Amino acid sequence: MKKTIAILLVAVLAVSSVFAGFSLSGEANVKLVGNFDDKTLGFTNGDNKVKVAIEGATAEKVNEGDIYAGIKAVLSFKASEFKNGSKDFATADKPFITVDKLEISEAYITDGNWKLSILSAAATPTFAKGWETVKKGNDKKDVVLSVAVGKDVPGVTVEYAGWKVGAGLDVNFNEGGAKNGMLTIATPAFAFDAVTVKAGAGAANTTGKLTIGGGAEAKYATDAFTASVAGDVVYGKVGNTFDAAVRGSVAYAPVTVDAFYATKTDLKDQVVTYVDRAYAGKDAKENYLSAKVACDLNGFDVPVTITAVGLDLVKDQYFDVEAKATVSGVNGTVFGGYQISNKTYHVGVAADYTLEKVGKIYGQFDLSGDSALKAAKVKVGVENTTLVSGATLKLEYAGVDFVAKKAGAVTASAQIKF
């Protein structure tokens, strides 16, 4: 073990001498848990972790002349987060550092006004993006139309005065050879008083399949009112398919309204995140419709925020509402949700209050079920970050479920981070 740790430290020092940024972060924990259901009492030293962060490297060369070339390469790393239940961290079973990205990010010819990129042909731009985000593992991305104009075709991109044109060509004139081509265009943003508009379009023929598409976005903004609408359409000649997505937003204090619709979007194995809870998407969605309405009264000296969302309103029909308020230092939240497709619901209330020299006192009560009550859970605790400098002390009673007749456990813990 000591030999492994030594090798790890030597590797870290070697890498940090080459690259500018290097840091370690992590935490150590101890817990004393008394479980009423298992009738156990004891310490645990688990959940200890160390994470290494190393800044990557960038190499760039810009030549001189009336017309000149430039090129840029980027190298970034992904460091493992080591977890173990003791003070030592084994590293022999997995890489210490892996290359996250190594690519030429720019390669172009320009005179300072126009620019010719030789890396690829620009794709047709996407304008309609959902107000919600999806998460798969640690990666987050927008909810968008899952049908695109063709596939990547080797080519070039020309930019001038905010305009962008991509042209791709990959043709094999032999019988049965590939005959791929793509042409895209994107406009700059045009401003007309309070209105801003931009658009884009493209056409591609890949493996004998012709697709044509485009989109646009328009925004209107004043001091008191903002509104925007964005849309994308894609037509496929094979099968005569037509797909589209649209996003609309309106904000007029204290209310904001967002809505998104797509004929096809992929939520497989991803989680749609919103407010403080999440809706799990299990498959590709057709006719995906979502909406959010929020009312923030803090600007009117009323410490209340109300948020209502609807997800997959055509199929699963999931709804969630929450109200947050702060009164005399007490932060309170009331929430509830219902999914029509499987007739499940959840409701709850949570509150916290920070008391000087004691810390944050918190509690939550949840009910969930379908035609019958399935769970009634309680959690209360106190957390302090000031009593001991650099440490978080917590005492929590959780795991109580009145329906399942679980008495839960009391956990006293200390966490030290660096």
Coordinates of C-alpha atoms in Angstrom, one line a residue:
M1 CA 0.0 0.0 0.0
K2 CA 2.8 2.5 1.0
K3 CA 4.5 1.7 -2.3
T4 CA 1.3 2.4 -4.2
I5 CA 0.9 5.7 -2.5
A6 CA 4.5 6.7 -3.2
I7 CA 4.0 5.9 -6.9
L8 CA 0.9 8.0 -6.9
L9 CA 2.7 11.0 -5.3
V10 CA 5.6 10.7 -7.7
A11 CA 3.2 10.7 -10.6
V12 CA 1.4 13.7 -9.3
L13 CA 4.6 15.7 -8.8
A14 CA 5.9 14.7 -12.2
V15 CA 2.6 15.8 -13.9
S16 CA 2.3 19.0 -11.9
S17 CA 5.8 20.1 -12.9
V18 CA 4.7 20.0 -16.6
F19 CA 1.2 21.5 -16.4
A20 CA 0.4 24.8 -14.7
G21 CA -2.5 23.9 -12.5
F22 CA -2.6 21.0 -10.0
S23 CA -4.7 20.6 -6.9
L24 CA -6.0 18.0 -4.4
S25 CA -9.4 18.2 -2.8
G26 CA -11.1 15.7 -0.6
E27 CA -12.8 14.9 2.7
A28 CA -12.6 12.6 5.6
N29 CA -15.6 11.5 7.7
V30 CA -16.5 9.7 10.9
K31 CA -20.0 8.6 11.9
L32 CA -21.5 7.1 15.0
V33 CA -24.8 5.4 13.9
G34 CA -27.4 4.0 16.2
N35 CA -29.9 2.0 14.1
F36 CA -33.2 1.2 15.9
D37 CA -34.3 -1.3 13.3
D38 CA -31.1 -3.4 13.1
K39 CA -30.4 -2.8 16.8
T40 CA -26.8 -1.8 16.1
L41 CA -24.5 0.9 17.4
G42 CA -21.1 1.7 16.1
F43 CA -18.6 3.9 14.3
T44 CA -17.9 4.1 10.6
N45 CA -15.0 5.8 8.9
G46 CA -16.3 5.5 5.4
D47 CA -17.1 8.0 2.6
N48 CA -13.5 9.3 2.6
K49 CA -12.5 10.6 -0.8
V50 CA -9.6 12.4 -2.7
K51 CA -9.9 14.1 -6.0
V52 CA -7.1 15.2 -8.2
A53 CA -7.5 18.2 -10.6
I54 CA -4.9 18.9 -13.2
E55 CA -5.2 21.9 -15.6
G56 CA -4.7 20.9 -19.2
A57 CA -2.5 22.5 -21.8
T58 CA -3.2 24.7 -24.9
A59 CA -0.9 25.2 -27.8
E60 CA -1.6 27.9 -30.3
K61 CA 0.2 29.5 -33.3
V62 CA -1.1 32.6 -35.2
N63 CA 1.0 33.6 -38.1
E64 CA 1.5 37.0 -39.6
G65 CA 0.6 38.6 -42.9
D66 CA -2.3 40.2 -44.7
I67 CA -3.8 36.7 -45.0
Y68 CA -2.6 34.3 -42.3
A69 CA -3.3 30.9 -40.8
G70 CA -3.9 29.9 -37.2
I71 CA -4.1 26.7 -35.4
K72 CA -4.9 25.7 -31.8
A73 CA -4.8 22.4 -29.9
V74 CA -6.3 21.6 -26.5
L75 CA -5.4 18.9 -24.0
S76 CA -7.5 18.2 -20.9
F77 CA -7.5 15.5 -18.3
K78 CA -10.1 13.6 -16.3
A79 CA -8.8 12.6 -12.8
S80 CA -10.3 9.8 -10.9
E81 CA -12.0 10.4 -7.5
F82 CA -10.6 7.9 -5.1
K83 CA -13.0 6.6 -2.4
N84 CA -12.2 4.3 0.4
G85 CA -13.4 3.5 3.9
S86 CA -10.0 4.1 5.5
K87 CA -7.2 6.7 5.4
D88 CA -5.4 4.9 2.4
F89 CA -6.5 5.0 -1.2
A90 CA -5.7 2.0 -3.5
T91 CA -4.8 3.0 -7.0
A92 CA -3.6 -0.1 -8.7
D93 CA -7.0 -1.1 -10.0
K94 CA -7.7 2.0 -12.1
P95 CA -5.9 4.8 -13.9
F96 CA -4.7 7.8 -11.9
I97 CA -5.2 10.2 -14.8
T98 CA -6.9 9.7 -18.2
V99 CA -7.0 12.0 -21.2
D100 CA -10.4 13.7 -21.4
K101 CA -9.9 15.6 -24.6
L102 CA -7.0 15.9 -27.0
E103 CA -8.0 17.7 -30.2
I104 CA -7.2 20.5 -32.6
S105 CA -10.0 22.9 -31.7
E106 CA -9.2 25.6 -34.4
A107 CA -7.5 25.6 -37.8
Y108 CA -8.2 28.5 -40.1
I109 CA -7.2 31.0 -42.7
T110 CA -8.2 34.6 -42.3
D111 CA -7.5 38.2 -43.1
G112 CA -9.1 39.4 -39.8
N113 CA -12.5 40.0 -41.4
W114 CA -13.5 36.7 -43.1
K115 CA -12.4 33.3 -41.7
L116 CA -12.2 29.9 -43.4
S117 CA -12.1 26.9 -40.9
I118 CA -10.7 23.7 -42.4
L119 CA -11.7 21.4 -39.5
S120 CA -15.3 20.6 -40.5
A121 CA -18.5 21.8 -42.1
A122 CA -20.7 23.6 -39.6
A123 CA -23.9 21.8 -38.6
T124 CA -27.3 23.3 -38.9
P125 CA -27.9 25.3 -35.8
T126 CA -30.4 24.3 -33.1
F127 CA -32.6 27.1 -31.7
A128 CA -35.4 25.4 -29.7
K129 CA -34.0 24.1 -26.4
G130 CA -36.1 23.0 -23.5
W131 CA -36.3 25.1 -20.3
E132 CA -35.4 21.9 -18.4
T133 CA -32.0 20.0 -18.6
V134 CA -31.3 16.3 -18.7
K135 CA -28.5 14.5 -16.8
K136 CA -26.9 11.2 -17.7
G137 CA -24.2 10.3 -15.2
N138 CA -22.3 13.6 -14.6
D139 CA -23.1 15.0 -18.1
K140 CA -25.8 17.7 -18.4
K141 CA -27.3 18.8 -21.7
D142 CA -30.3 20.5 -23.1
V143 CA -33.6 18.8 -24.2
V144 CA -33.7 19.3 -28.0
L145 CA -35.2 17.7 -31.1
S146 CA -33.5 14.4 -31.5
V147 CA -33.7 14.4 -35.3
A148 CA -30.9 16.3 -37.1
V149 CA -30.2 17.4 -40.6
G150 CA -28.0 14.6 -42.0
K151 CA -24.7 13.5 -40.4
D152 CA -21.3 15.0 -40.2
V153 CA -19.7 15.4 -43.7
P154 CA -16.1 16.4 -44.1
G155 CA -15.8 20.0 -45.3
V156 CA -15.1 23.6 -44.5
T157 CA -16.8 26.6 -42.8
V158 CA -16.7 30.2 -43.9
E159 CA -17.5 33.1 -41.5
Y160 CA -18.0 36.8 -42.4
A161 CA -19.7 39.6 -40.5
G162 CA -21.6 37.1 -38.2
W163 CA -22.7 34.9 -41.1
K164 CA -21.6 31.3 -41.1
V165 CA -21.7 28.9 -44.1
G166 CA -20.7 25.3 -43.9
A167 CA -20.1 23.1 -47.0
G168 CA -19.3 19.4 -46.9
L169 CA -18.6 16.9 -49.7
D170 CA -17.7 13.2 -49.7
V171 CA -18.4 11.6 -53.1
N172 CA -17.2 8.2 -54.5
F173 CA -18.1 8.1 -58.2
N174 CA -17.7 4.4 -58.4
E175 CA -20.9 2.4 -58.6
G176 CA -22.3 1.9 -55.1
G177 CA -19.9 4.5 -53.6
A178 CA -20.9 7.0 -51.0
K179 CA -22.3 10.3 -52.3
N180 CA -22.6 12.6 -49.3
G181 CA -23.0 16.4 -49.3
M182 CA -24.1 19.1 -46.9
L183 CA -24.7 22.8 -47.0
T184 CA -25.6 24.9 -44.0
I185 CA -26.1 28.6 -43.3
A186 CA -26.5 30.6 -40.0
T187 CA -27.2 34.3 -39.8
P188 CA -26.0 36.8 -37.3
A189 CA -28.4 38.3 -34.8
F190 CA -30.4 41.2 -36.3
A191 CA -31.7 43.9 -33.9
F192 CA -34.8 45.9 -34.6
D193 CA -35.4 48.2 -31.5
A194 CA -36.5 45.8 -28.8
V195 CA -36.5 42.7 -31.1
T196 CA -33.6 40.4 -31.9
V197 CA -33.9 37.8 -34.6
K198 CA -31.5 35.1 -35.9
A199 CA -32.0 32.0 -38.1
G200 CA -30.3 29.1 -39.8
A201 CA -30.9 26.4 -42.4
G202 CA -29.3 23.3 -43.9
A203 CA -29.6 20.5 -46.3
A204 CA -27.8 17.2 -46.4
N205 CA -27.7 14.0 -48.5
T206 CA -26.0 11.2 -46.6
T207 CA -26.1 7.6 -47.7
G208 CA -28.9 8.4 -50.1
K209 CA -31.1 10.1 -47.5
L210 CA -32.0 13.7 -48.1
T211 CA -32.9 15.9 -45.1
I212 CA -33.7 19.6 -45.1
G213 CA -34.2 21.7 -42.1
G214 CA -33.9 25.1 -40.4
G215 CA -34.9 27.2 -37.5
A216 CA -35.1 30.6 -36.0
E217 CA -35.3 32.5 -32.8
A218 CA -36.9 35.8 -32.0
K219 CA -36.6 37.8 -28.7
Y220 CA -38.4 40.8 -27.5
A221 CA -37.1 42.6 -24.4
T222 CA -38.0 45.8 -22.5
D223 CA -37.4 46.8 -18.9
A224 CA -40.7 45.3 -17.8
F225 CA -41.4 42.5 -20.2
T226 CA -39.5 39.9 -22.1
A227 CA -40.7 37.2 -24.5
S228 CA -39.0 34.8 -26.9
V229 CA -39.9 32.0 -29.3
A230 CA -37.6 29.6 -31.1
G231 CA -38.3 26.7 -33.5
D232 CA -36.6 24.0 -35.5
V233 CA -38.0 21.8 -38.4
V234 CA -36.5 18.8 -40.2
Y235 CA -37.9 17.2 -43.3
G236 CA -36.7 13.7 -44.4
K237 CA -37.4 12.7 -48.0
V238 CA -37.1 9.0 -47.2
G239 CA -40.4 8.2 -45.5
N240 CA -41.6 11.7 -46.1
T241 CA -41.0 12.5 -42.4
F242 CA -41.5 15.9 -40.7
D243 CA -40.3 16.7 -37.2
A244 CA -40.2 20.0 -35.3
A245 CA -39.5 21.5 -31.9
V246 CA -40.6 24.9 -30.4
R247 CA -39.8 26.8 -27.3
G248 CA -41.6 29.8 -25.9
S249 CA -40.9 32.0 -22.9
V250 CA -42.7 35.0 -21.4
A251 CA -41.6 37.0 -18.3
Y252 CA -43.6 39.8 -16.8
A253 CA -42.9 40.4 -13.1
P254 CA -43.7 38.5 -11.0
V255 CA -44.6 35.7 -13.4
T256 CA -42.5 33.7 -15.9
V257 CA -43.9 31.1 -18.2
D258 CA -41.9 28.5 -20.3
A259 CA -43.1 25.8 -22.6
F260 CA -41.3 23.3 -24.9
Y261 CA -42.6 20.8 -27.5
A262 CA -40.8 18.3 -29.7
T263 CA -42.1 15.6 -32.0
K264 CA -39.1 13.5 -31.0
T265 CA -36.6 13.8 -28.1
D266 CA -34.5 11.1 -26.4
L267 CA -34.7 10.9 -22.6
K268 CA -33.5 7.3 -22.4
D269 CA -31.6 6.6 -19.2
Q270 CA -31.6 10.3 -18.4
V271 CA -33.0 12.4 -15.6
V272 CA -35.0 15.6 -16.3
T273 CA -34.1 18.0 -13.5
Y274 CA -36.2 20.9 -12.2
V275 CA -36.9 22.6 -8.9
D276 CA -35.6 20.3 -6.1
R277 CA -36.8 16.9 -7.4
A278 CA -36.4 14.9 -10.6
Y279 CA -38.4 13.0 -13.2
A280 CA -36.7 9.9 -14.7
G281 CA -37.0 9.5 -18.4
K282 CA -36.9 5.9 -19.5
D283 CA -37.3 6.0 -23.3
A284 CA -37.3 8.1 -26.4
K285 CA -40.3 10.4 -26.3
E286 CA -42.6 11.3 -29.1
N287 CA -44.7 14.4 -28.8
Y288 CA -42.9 15.5 -25.7
L289 CA -44.5 18.5 -24.1
S290 CA -43.4 20.4 -21.0
A291 CA -44.2 23.6 -19.2
K292 CA -43.2 25.7 -16.2
V293 CA -44.9 28.6 -14.5
A294 CA -43.1 30.5 -11.7
C295 CA -44.3 33.3 -9.6
D296 CA -41.6 35.2 -7.5
L297 CA -43.0 37.7 -5.1
N298 CA -39.7 38.7 -3.5
G299 CA -39.6 41.7 -5.7
F300 CA -42.8 42.9 -4.1
D301 CA -41.4 42.4 -0.6
V302 CA -43.4 39.2 -0.2
P303 CA -40.9 36.3 0.5
V304 CA -42.8 33.7 -1.4
T305 CA -41.9 31.8 -4.6
I306 CA -44.3 29.4 -6.3
T307 CA -43.2 27.0 -9.1
A308 CA -45.4 24.6 -11.1
V309 CA -44.1 22.2 -13.7
G310 CA -45.5 19.7 -16.1
L311 CA -43.3 17.1 -17.9
D312 CA -44.2 14.7 -20.7
L313 CA -47.7 16.1 -20.7
V314 CA -48.8 13.9 -23.6
K315 CA -47.7 10.5 -22.3
D316 CA -46.6 10.2 -18.6
Q317 CA -48.2 13.5 -17.6
Y318 CA -46.1 14.3 -14.5
F319 CA -47.0 17.4 -12.5
D320 CA -45.1 19.0 -9.6
V321 CA -45.8 22.2 -7.5
E322 CA -43.8 23.8 -4.8
A323 CA -44.1 26.9 -2.7
K324 CA -41.2 28.4 -0.8
A325 CA -41.4 31.1 1.8
T326 CA -39.1 32.8 4.4
V327 CA -40.7 34.2 7.6
S328 CA -38.7 35.4 10.6
G329 CA -35.7 33.5 9.4
V330 CA -37.5 30.2 8.9
N331 CA -37.2 28.8 5.3
G332 CA -40.2 26.7 4.5
T333 CA -41.1 24.5 1.5
V334 CA -44.4 22.8 0.6
F335 CA -44.4 20.5 -2.4
G336 CA -46.4 17.9 -4.2
G337 CA -46.4 15.9 -7.4
Y338 CA -48.6 13.5 -9.3
Q339 CA -48.0 11.3 -12.4
I340 CA -51.2 10.3 -14.2
S341 CA -49.7 7.4 -16.2
N342 CA -49.0 5.3 -13.1
K343 CA -51.2 7.1 -10.6
T344 CA -48.4 7.8 -8.2
Y345 CA -48.1 10.9 -6.0
H346 CA -45.8 12.5 -3.4
V347 CA -46.4 15.4 -1.0
G348 CA -44.2 16.9 1.6
V349 CA -43.1 19.8 3.8
A350 CA -39.6 20.9 4.7
A351 CA -38.2 23.7 6.9
D352 CA -34.9 25.0 8.3
Y353 CA -33.8 27.7 10.7
T354 CA -30.3 28.8 11.5
L355 CA -29.8 29.5 15.2
E356 CA -26.6 31.3 16.2
K357 CA -24.0 29.0 17.9
V358 CA -26.2 26.0 17.2
G359 CA -26.3 25.8 13.4
K360 CA -29.0 25.0 10.9
I361 CA -31.9 23.0 12.3
Y362 CA -33.9 21.2 9.6
G363 CA -36.7 18.8 9.1
Q364 CA -38.8 17.2 6.4
F365 CA -41.9 15.0 6.2
D366 CA -42.9 13.1 3.0
L367 CA -45.9 11.1 1.9
S368 CA -45.9 9.0 -1.3
G369 CA -48.0 6.2 -2.8
D370 CA -50.5 5.3 -5.5
S371 CA -54.0 4.1 -4.7
A372 CA -52.6 3.3 -1.2
L373 CA -50.2 5.1 1.0
K374 CA -46.7 3.6 0.4
A375 CA -44.4 5.7 2.6
A376 CA -44.5 8.3 5.3
K377 CA -41.0 9.4 6.0
V378 CA -39.5 11.8 8.6
K379 CA -36.1 13.4 8.8
V380 CA -34.8 15.9 11.3
G381 CA -31.4 17.2 12.2
V382 CA -29.0 20.0 13.1
E383 CA -25.8 20.9 11.2
N384 CA -23.0 23.2 12.4
T385 CA -20.1 24.7 10.4
T386 CA -18.9 27.3 12.9
L387 CA -18.3 25.5 16.1
V388 CA -15.1 23.8 14.9
S389 CA -13.2 25.7 12.2
G390 CA -12.9 23.6 9.0
A391 CA -15.3 20.9 10.1
T392 CA -19.0 20.2 9.6
L393 CA -20.7 18.6 12.5
K394 CA -24.1 17.0 12.1
L395 CA -26.7 15.1 14.2
E396 CA -29.5 13.6 12.2
Y397 CA -32.4 11.3 12.8
A398 CA -33.6 9.7 9.5
G399 CA -34.9 6.6 7.9
V400 CA -38.2 6.8 9.8
D401 CA -41.1 5.3 7.8
F402 CA -44.4 5.0 9.6
V403 CA -45.9 2.9 6.8
A404 CA -43.1 0.4 6.6
K405 CA -42.8 0.6 10.4
K406 CA -39.2 1.6 10.4
A407 CA -37.8 3.4 13.4
G408 CA -34.8 4.7 11.5
A409 CA -31.4 5.6 12.8
V410 CA -29.6 8.5 14.7
T411 CA -26.3 9.5 13.1
A412 CA -23.7 11.8 14.6
S413 CA -21.0 12.7 12.1
A414 CA -18.0 14.9 11.6
Q415 CA -16.7 15.9 8.1
I416 CA -13.4 17.6 7.4
K417 CA -12.8 18.9 3.9
F418 CA -9.8 20.4 2.1

